[in-house]
JSON list of C-alpha atoms in Angstrom, two decimals:
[
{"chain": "H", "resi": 47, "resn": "UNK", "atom": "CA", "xyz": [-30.65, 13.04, 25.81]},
{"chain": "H", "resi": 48, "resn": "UNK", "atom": "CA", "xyz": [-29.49, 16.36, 24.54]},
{"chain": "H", "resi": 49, "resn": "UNK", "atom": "CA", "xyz": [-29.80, 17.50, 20.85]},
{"chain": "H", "resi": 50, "resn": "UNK", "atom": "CA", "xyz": [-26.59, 16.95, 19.19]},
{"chain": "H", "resi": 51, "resn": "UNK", "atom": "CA", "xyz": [-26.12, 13.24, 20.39]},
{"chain": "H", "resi": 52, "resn": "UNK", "atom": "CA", "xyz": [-29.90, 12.54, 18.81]},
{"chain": "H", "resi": 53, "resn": "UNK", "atom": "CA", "xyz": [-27.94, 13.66, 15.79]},
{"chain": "H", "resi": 54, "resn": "UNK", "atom": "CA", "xyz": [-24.73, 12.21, 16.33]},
{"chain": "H", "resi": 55, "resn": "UNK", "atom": "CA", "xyz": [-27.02, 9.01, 16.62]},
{"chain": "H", "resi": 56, "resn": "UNK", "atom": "CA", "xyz": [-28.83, 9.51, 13.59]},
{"chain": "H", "resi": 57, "resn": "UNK", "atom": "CA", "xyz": [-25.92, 10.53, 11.27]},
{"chain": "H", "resi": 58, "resn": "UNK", "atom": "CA", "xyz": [-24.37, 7.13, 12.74]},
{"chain": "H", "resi": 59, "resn": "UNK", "atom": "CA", "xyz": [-27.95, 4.87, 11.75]},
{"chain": "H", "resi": 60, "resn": "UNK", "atom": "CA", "xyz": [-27.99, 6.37, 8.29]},
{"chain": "H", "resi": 61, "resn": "UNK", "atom": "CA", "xyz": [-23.91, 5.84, 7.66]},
{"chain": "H", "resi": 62, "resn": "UNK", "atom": "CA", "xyz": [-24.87, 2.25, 8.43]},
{"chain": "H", "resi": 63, "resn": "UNK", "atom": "CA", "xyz": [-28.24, 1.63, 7.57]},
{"chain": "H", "resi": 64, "resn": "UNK", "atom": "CA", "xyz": [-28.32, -1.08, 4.53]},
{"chain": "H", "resi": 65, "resn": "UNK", "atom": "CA", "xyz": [-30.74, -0.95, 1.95]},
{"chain": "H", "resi": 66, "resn": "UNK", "atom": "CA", "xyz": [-30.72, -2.25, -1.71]},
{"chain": "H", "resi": 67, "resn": "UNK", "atom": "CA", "xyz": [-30.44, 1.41, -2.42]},
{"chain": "H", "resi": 68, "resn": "UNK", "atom": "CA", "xyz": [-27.45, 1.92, -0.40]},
{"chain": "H", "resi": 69, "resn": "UNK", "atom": "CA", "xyz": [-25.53, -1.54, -1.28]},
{"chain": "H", "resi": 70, "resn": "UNK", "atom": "CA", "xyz": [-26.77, -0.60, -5.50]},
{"chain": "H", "resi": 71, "resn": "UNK", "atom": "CA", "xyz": [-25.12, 2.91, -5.15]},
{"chain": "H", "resi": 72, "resn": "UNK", "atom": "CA", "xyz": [-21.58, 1.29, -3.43]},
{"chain": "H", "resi": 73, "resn": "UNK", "atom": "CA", "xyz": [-21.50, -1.49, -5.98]},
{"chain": "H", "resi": 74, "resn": "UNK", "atom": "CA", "xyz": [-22.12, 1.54, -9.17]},
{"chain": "H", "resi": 75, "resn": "UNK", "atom": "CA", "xyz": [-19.00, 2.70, -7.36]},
{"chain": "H", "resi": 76, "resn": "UNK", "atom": "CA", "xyz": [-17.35, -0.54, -7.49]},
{"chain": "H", "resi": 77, "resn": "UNK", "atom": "CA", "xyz": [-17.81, -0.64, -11.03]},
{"chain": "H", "resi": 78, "resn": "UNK", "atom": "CA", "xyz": [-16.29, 2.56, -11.28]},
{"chain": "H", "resi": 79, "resn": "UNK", "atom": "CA", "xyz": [-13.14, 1.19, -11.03]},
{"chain": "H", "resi": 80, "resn": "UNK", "atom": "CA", "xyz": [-12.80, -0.59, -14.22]},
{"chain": "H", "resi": 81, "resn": "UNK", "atom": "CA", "xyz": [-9.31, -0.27, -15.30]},
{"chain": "H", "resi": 82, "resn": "UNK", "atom": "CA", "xyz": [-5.49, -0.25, -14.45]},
{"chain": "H", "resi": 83, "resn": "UNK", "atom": "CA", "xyz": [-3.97, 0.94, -11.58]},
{"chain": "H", "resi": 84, "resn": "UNK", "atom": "CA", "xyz": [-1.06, 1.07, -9.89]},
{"chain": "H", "resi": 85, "resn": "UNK", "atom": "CA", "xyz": [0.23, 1.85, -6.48]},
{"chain": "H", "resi": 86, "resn": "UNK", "atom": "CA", "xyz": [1.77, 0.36, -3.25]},
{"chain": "H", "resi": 87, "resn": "UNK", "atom": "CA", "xyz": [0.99, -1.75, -0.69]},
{"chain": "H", "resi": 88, "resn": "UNK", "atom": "CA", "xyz": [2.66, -2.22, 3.06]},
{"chain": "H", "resi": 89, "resn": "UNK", "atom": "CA", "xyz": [2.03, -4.61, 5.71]},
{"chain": "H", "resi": 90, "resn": "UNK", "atom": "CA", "xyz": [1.50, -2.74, 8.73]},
{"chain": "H", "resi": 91, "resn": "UNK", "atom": "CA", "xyz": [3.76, -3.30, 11.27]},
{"chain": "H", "resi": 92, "resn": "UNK", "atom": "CA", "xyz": [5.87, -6.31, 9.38]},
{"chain": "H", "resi": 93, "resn": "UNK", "atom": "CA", "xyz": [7.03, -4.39, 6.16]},
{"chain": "H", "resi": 94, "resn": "UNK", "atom": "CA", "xyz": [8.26, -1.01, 6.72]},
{"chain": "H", "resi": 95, "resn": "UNK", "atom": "CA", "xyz": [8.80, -0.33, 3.02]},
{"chain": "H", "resi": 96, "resn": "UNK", "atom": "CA", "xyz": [5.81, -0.54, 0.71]},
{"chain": "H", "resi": 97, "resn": "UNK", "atom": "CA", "xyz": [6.18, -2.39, -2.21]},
{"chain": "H", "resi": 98, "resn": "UNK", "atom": "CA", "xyz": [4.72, -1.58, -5.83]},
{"chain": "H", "resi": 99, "resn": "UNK", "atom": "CA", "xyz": [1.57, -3.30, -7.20]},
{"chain": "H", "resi": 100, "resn": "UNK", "atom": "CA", "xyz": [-0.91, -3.39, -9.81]},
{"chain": "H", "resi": 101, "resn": "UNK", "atom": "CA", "xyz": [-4.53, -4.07, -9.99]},
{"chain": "H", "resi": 102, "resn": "UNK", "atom": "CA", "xyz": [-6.63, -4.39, -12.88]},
{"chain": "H", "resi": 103, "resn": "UNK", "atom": "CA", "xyz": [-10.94, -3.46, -12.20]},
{"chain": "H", "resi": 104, "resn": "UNK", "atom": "CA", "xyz": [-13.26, -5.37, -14.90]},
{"chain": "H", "resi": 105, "resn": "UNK", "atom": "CA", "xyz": [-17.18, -6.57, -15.01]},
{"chain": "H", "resi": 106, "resn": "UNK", "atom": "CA", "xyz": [-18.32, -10.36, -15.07]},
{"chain": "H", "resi": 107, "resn": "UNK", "atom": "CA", "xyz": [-21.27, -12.29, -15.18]},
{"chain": "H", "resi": 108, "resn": "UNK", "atom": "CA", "xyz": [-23.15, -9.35, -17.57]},
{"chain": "H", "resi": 109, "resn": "UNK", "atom": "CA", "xyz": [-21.71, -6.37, -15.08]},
{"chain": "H", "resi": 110, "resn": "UNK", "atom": "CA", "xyz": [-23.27, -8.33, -12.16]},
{"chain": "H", "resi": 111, "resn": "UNK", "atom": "CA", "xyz": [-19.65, -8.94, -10.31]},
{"chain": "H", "resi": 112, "resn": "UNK", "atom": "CA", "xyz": [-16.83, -6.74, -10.39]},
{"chain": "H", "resi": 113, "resn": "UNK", "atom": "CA", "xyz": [-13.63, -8.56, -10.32]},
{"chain": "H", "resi": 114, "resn": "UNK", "atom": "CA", "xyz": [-10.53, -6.91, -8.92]},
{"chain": "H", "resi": 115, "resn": "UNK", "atom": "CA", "xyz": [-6.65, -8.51, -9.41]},
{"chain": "H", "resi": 116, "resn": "UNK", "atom": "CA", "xyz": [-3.93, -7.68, -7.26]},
{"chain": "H", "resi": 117, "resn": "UNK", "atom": "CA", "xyz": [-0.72, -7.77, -9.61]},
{"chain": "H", "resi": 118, "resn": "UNK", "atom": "CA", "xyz": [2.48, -8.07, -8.11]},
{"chain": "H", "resi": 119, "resn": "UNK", "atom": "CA", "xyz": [5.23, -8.68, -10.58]},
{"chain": "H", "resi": 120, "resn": "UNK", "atom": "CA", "xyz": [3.05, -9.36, -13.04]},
{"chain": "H", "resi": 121, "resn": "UNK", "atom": "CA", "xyz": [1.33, -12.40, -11.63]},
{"chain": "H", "resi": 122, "resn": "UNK", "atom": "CA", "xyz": [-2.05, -11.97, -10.11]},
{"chain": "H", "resi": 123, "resn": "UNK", "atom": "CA", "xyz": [-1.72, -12.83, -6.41]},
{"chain": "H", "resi": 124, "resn": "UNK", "atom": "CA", "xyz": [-4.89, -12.08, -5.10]},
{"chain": "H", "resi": 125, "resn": "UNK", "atom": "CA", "xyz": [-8.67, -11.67, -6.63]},
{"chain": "H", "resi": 126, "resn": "UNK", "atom": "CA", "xyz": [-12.03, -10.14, -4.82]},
{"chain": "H", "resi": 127, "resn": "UNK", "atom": "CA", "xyz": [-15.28, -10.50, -6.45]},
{"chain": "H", "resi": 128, "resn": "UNK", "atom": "CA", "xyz": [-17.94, -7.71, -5.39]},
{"chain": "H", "resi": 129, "resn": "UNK", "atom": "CA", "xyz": [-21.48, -8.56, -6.11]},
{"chain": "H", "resi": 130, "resn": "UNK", "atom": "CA", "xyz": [-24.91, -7.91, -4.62]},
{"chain": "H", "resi": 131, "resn": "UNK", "atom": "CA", "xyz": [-26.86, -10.16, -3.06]},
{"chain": "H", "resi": 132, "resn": "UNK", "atom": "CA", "xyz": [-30.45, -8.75, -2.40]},
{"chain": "H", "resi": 133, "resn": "UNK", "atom": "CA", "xyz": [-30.02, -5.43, -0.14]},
{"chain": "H", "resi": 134, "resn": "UNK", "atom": "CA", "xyz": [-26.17, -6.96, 1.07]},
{"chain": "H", "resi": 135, "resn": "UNK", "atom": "CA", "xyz": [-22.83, -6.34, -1.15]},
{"chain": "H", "resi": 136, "resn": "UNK", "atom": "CA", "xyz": [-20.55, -9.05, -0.64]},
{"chain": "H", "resi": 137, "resn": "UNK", "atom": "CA", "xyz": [-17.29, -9.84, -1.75]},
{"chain": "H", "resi": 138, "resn": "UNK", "atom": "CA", "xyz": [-15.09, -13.33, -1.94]},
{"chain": "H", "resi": 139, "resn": "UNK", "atom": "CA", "xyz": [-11.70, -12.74, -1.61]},
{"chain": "H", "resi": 140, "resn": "UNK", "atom": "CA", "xyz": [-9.34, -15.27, -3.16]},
{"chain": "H", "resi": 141, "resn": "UNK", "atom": "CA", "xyz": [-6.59, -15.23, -0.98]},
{"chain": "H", "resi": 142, "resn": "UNK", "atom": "CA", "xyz": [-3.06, -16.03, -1.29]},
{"chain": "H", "resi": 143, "resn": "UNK", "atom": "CA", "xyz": [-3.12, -17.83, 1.96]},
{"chain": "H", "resi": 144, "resn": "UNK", "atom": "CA", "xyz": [-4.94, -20.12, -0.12]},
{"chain": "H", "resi": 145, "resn": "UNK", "atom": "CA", "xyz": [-8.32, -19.76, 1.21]},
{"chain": "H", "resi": 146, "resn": "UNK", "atom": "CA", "xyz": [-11.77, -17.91, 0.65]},
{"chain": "H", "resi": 147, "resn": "UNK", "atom": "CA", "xyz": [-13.05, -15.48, 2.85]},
{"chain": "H", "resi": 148, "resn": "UNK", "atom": "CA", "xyz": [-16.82, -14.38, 1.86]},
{"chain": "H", "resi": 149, "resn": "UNK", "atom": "CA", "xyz": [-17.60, -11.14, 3.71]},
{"chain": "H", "resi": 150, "resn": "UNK", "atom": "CA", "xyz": [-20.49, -8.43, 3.83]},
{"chain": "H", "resi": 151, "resn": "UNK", "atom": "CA", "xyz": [-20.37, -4.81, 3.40]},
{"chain": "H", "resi": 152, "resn": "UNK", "atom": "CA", "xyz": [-21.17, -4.20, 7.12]},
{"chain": "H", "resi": 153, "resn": "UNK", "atom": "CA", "xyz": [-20.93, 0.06, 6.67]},
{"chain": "H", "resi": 154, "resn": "UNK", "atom": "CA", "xyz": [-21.88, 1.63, 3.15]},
{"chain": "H", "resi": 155, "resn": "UNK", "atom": "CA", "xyz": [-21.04, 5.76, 3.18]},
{"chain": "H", "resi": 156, "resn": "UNK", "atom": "CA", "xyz": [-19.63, 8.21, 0.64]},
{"chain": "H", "resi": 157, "resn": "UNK", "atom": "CA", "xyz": [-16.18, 7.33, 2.19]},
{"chain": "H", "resi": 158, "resn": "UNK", "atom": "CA", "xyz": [-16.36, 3.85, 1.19]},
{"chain": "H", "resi": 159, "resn": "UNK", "atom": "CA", "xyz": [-17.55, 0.72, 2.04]},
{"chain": "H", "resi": 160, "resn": "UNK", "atom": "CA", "xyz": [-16.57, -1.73, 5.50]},
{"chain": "H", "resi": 161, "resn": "UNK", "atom": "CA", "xyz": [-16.85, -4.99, 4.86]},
{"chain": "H", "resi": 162, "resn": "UNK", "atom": "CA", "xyz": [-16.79, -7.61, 7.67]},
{"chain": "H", "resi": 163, "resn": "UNK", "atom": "CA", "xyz": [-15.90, -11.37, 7.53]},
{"chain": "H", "resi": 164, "resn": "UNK", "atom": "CA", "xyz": [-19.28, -13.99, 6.79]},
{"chain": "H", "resi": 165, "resn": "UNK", "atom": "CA", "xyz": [-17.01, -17.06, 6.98]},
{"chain": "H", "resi": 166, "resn": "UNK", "atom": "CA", "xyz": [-14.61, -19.04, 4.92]},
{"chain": "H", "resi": 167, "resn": "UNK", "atom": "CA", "xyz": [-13.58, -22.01, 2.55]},
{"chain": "H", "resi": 168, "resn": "UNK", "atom": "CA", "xyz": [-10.23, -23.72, 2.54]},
{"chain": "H", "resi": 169, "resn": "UNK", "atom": "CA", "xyz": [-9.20, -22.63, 6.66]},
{"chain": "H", "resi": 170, "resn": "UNK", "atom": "CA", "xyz": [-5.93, -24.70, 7.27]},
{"chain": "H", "resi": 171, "resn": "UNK", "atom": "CA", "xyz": [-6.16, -25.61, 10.62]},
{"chain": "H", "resi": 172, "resn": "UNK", "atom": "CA", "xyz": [-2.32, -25.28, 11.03]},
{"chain": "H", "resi": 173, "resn": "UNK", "atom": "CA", "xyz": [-2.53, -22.05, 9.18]},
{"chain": "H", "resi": 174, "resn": "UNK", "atom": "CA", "xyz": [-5.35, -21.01, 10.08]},
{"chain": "H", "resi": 175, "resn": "UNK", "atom": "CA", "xyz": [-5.20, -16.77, 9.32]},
{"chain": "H", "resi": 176, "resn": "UNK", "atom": "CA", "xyz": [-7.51, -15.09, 6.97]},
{"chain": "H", "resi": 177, "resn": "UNK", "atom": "CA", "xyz": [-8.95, -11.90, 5.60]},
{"chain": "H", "resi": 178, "resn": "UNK", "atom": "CA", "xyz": [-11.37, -10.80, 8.46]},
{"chain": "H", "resi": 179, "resn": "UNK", "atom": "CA", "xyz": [-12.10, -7.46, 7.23]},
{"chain": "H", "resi": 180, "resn": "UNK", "atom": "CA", "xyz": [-12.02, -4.95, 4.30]},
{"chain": "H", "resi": 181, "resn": "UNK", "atom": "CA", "xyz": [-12.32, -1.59, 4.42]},
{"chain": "H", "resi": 182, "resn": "UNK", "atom": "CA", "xyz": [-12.26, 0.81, 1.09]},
{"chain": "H", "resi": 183, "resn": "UNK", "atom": "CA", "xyz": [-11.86, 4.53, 1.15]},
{"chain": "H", "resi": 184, "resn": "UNK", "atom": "CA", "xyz": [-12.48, 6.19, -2.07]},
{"chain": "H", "resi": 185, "resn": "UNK", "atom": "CA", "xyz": [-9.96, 9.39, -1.91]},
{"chain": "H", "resi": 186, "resn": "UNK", "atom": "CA", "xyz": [-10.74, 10.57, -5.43]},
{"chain": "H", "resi": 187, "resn": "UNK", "atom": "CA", "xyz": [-12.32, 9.06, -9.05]},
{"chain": "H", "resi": 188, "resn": "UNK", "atom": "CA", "xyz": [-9.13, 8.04, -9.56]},
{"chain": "H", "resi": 189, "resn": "UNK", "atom": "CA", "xyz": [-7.52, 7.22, -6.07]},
{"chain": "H", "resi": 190, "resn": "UNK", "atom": "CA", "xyz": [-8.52, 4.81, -3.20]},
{"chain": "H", "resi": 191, "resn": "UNK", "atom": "CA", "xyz": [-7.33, 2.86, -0.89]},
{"chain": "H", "resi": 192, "resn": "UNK", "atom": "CA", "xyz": [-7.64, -0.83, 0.10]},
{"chain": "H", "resi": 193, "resn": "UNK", "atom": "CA", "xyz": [-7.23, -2.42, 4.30]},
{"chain": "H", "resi": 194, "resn": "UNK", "atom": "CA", "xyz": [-6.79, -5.99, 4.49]},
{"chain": "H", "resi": 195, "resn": "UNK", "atom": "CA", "xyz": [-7.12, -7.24, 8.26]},
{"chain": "H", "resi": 196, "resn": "UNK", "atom": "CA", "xyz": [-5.89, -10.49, 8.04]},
{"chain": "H", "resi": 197, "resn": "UNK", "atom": "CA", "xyz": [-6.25, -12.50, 11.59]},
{"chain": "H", "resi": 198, "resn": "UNK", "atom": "CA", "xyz": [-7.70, -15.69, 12.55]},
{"chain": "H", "resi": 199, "resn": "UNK", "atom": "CA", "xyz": [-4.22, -17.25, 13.91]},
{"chain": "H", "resi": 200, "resn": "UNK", "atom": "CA", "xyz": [-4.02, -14.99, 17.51]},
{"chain": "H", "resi": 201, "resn": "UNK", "atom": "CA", "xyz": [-2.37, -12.35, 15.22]},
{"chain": "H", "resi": 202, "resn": "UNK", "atom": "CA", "xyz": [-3.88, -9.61, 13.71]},
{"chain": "H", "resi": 203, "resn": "UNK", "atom": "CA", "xyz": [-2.12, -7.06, 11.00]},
{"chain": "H", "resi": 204, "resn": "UNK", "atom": "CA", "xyz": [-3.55, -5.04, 8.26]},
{"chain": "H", "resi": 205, "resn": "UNK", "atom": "CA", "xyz": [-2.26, -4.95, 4.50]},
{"chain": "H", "resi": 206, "resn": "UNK", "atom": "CA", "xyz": [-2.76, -1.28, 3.23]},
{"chain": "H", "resi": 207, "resn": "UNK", "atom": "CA", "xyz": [-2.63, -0.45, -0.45]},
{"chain": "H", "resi": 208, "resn": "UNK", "atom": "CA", "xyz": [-2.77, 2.43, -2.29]},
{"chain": "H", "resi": 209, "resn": "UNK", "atom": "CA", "xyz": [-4.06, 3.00, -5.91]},
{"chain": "H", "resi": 210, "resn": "UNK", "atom": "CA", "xyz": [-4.34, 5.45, -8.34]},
{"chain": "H", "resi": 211, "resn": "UNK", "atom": "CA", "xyz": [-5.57, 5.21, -12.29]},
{"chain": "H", "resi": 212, "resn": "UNK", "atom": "CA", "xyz": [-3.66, 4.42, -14.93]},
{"chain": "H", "resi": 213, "resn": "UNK", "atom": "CA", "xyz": [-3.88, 6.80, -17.45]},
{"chain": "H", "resi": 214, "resn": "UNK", "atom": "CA", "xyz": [-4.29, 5.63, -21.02]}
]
């Protein structure tokens, strides 16, 4: 094996290596993001023009869940909850399909965190697509991005948002 693909391997283990350390440090970040924000979101692929949204950041539970609301028009239309769970960080995401994806943070870096679908409540078998995978990419203190890959009906398409802080 020659040198630089031991690293290349390495680099790779650490980026996704999960330890209570790691997951602690991404979920400090999560909470990070308590606030208001504002920004767009597009559906890749089925809606060429991004639309405007909000999202509001607080603590729960005595800052042991971070709850995030997608606003659009002024109605929340989607929550996530972020917590730990021993070394994992996990996230339900109340979808407005109408059901409940719980998935694990499957990749933990300084980029942000991947998070990969666990399973499900509240799977319509007629309707059956849900949020399969999250992925956040923290651009700034104040800017980062959110990918939805919603799937589970033979289709698969990504909602991408974009958020920056609300000054007060």
């Amino acid at each position: 094996m020659r040198p630089w693909t031991r690293v290349a391997i390495l680099l790779l283990c650490s980026a996704t290596s999960l330890t209570a350390q790691t997951a602690d440090a991404a979920f400090q970040r999560l909470r990070q993001l308590e606030g208001k924000w504002h920004g767009t979101m597009q559906w890749i692929g089925i809606q060429p023009e991004p639309s405007e949204l909000d999202a509001t950041y607080s603590t729960t539970g005595a800052d042991s869940a971070v709850v995030e609301n997608l606003i659009v028009k002024g109605k929340a239309m989607m929550t996530s909850v972020y917590h730990l769970d021993g070394n994992d960080l996990r996230m339900t995401h109340y979808c407005a399909a109408g059901n409940q994806p719980r998935l694990k943070a499957s990749r933990i870096a300084d980029a942000g965190v991947d998070f990969s679908f666990v399973d499900a409540t509240n799977i319509d078998k007629a309707h059956p697509g849900h949020v399969e995978a999250v992925k956040l990419r923290f651009v700034s203190p104040d800017q980062f991005t959110i990918d939805f890959t919603f799937g589970g009906d033979g289709k698969q398409r990504v909602e991408h948002i974009e958020l920056k802080r609300v000054k007060s």
